[in-house]
Amino acid sequence: MPMSITAFLLALALIFRVTRFVTADALAEPFRLWVERRYGEESRRAYLVSCAWCASIWASIVIVPAAYVWGDTVWFQLVALIAAASYLYGLAATNLDNH
């Protein structure tokens, strides 16, 4: 059975939010700094946790199969919808509040 468009769009939003959280959010900064200290600032691992293009692949590897299997369940949709709302609000706050 193919993935529903709802599951796909929610998975996409969840990938956006997880990637943004890992690579740029202040709450994940201690994690990024730990990776830099442990593996070096110029290491591939440090680059991975600071590069949205790189981190999104790994987030997708986890999220897309989950969306394929559980995308039409309430728990997946609820988690993904919360992440989507958070991401969209962040975009709006960043781009609209400054004008």
XYZ file of C-alpha atoms in Angstrom:
99
model
C 0.000 0.000 0.000
C 1.435 3.419 -0.916
C 2.025 6.102 1.677
C -0.832 8.595 1.957
C -0.209 12.203 0.964
C -1.015 13.201 4.557
C 1.658 10.870 5.945
C 4.151 12.107 3.345
C 3.553 15.795 4.093
C 3.680 15.241 7.841
C 6.898 13.219 7.472
C 8.380 16.041 5.413
C 7.476 18.587 8.096
C 8.914 16.324 10.798
C 12.160 16.007 8.818
C 12.315 19.814 8.536
C 11.870 20.288 12.278
C 14.202 17.506 13.421
C 16.921 18.713 11.049
C 16.536 22.323 12.180
C 16.608 21.247 15.817
C 19.807 19.222 15.449
C 21.703 21.673 13.242
C 20.655 25.106 14.492
C 18.474 25.140 17.606
C 19.989 26.571 20.790
C 18.631 23.623 22.785
C 20.760 21.216 20.739
C 23.882 23.380 20.962
C 25.327 21.349 23.878
C 25.035 18.234 21.701
C 26.784 19.928 18.763
C 29.543 21.196 21.066
C 29.980 17.720 22.559
C 30.397 16.266 19.069
C 32.964 18.964 18.218
C 34.939 18.347 21.416
C 34.828 14.576 21.048
C 35.646 14.316 17.335
C 37.204 17.703 16.494
C 35.745 20.852 14.980
C 36.810 19.853 11.470
C 35.572 16.261 11.700
C 32.897 14.812 9.469
C 30.734 14.129 12.516
C 30.896 17.777 13.590
C 30.032 18.784 10.040
C 27.098 16.353 10.026
C 25.448 17.912 13.088
C 25.855 21.445 11.719
C 24.938 20.885 8.060
C 21.195 20.812 7.346
C 21.709 19.091 3.996
C 23.707 16.325 5.668
C 21.553 15.881 8.764
C 18.333 15.782 6.732
C 19.436 12.569 5.015
C 19.846 10.829 8.360
C 16.570 12.213 9.692
C 14.876 10.974 6.512
C 16.352 7.492 6.896
C 14.501 7.186 10.214
C 11.349 9.214 9.552
C 10.327 8.067 6.051
C 10.117 4.345 6.909
C 8.228 5.235 10.107
C 5.796 7.326 8.073
C 5.377 4.520 5.560
C 4.489 1.999 8.281
C 2.728 4.186 10.873
C 1.892 7.373 8.939
C -1.851 6.903 9.184
C -1.843 6.272 12.931
C -2.938 8.932 15.382
C 0.324 8.917 17.345
C 2.503 9.510 14.256
C 0.211 12.227 12.950
C 0.089 13.933 16.335
C 3.887 13.981 16.761
C 4.443 15.104 13.174
C 1.718 17.750 13.367
C 3.246 19.209 16.532
C 6.627 19.357 14.779
C 5.037 20.899 11.667
C 3.258 23.572 13.700
C 6.489 24.369 15.539
C 8.443 24.663 12.296
C 5.825 26.809 10.567
C 5.532 29.105 13.570
C 9.309 29.479 13.642
C 9.333 30.455 9.977
C 6.511 32.935 10.485
C 8.093 34.466 13.591
C 11.445 34.811 11.884
C 10.100 36.289 8.670
C 7.017 38.261 9.735
C 7.882 39.734 13.140
C 10.795 41.752 11.771
C 8.639 43.860 9.423
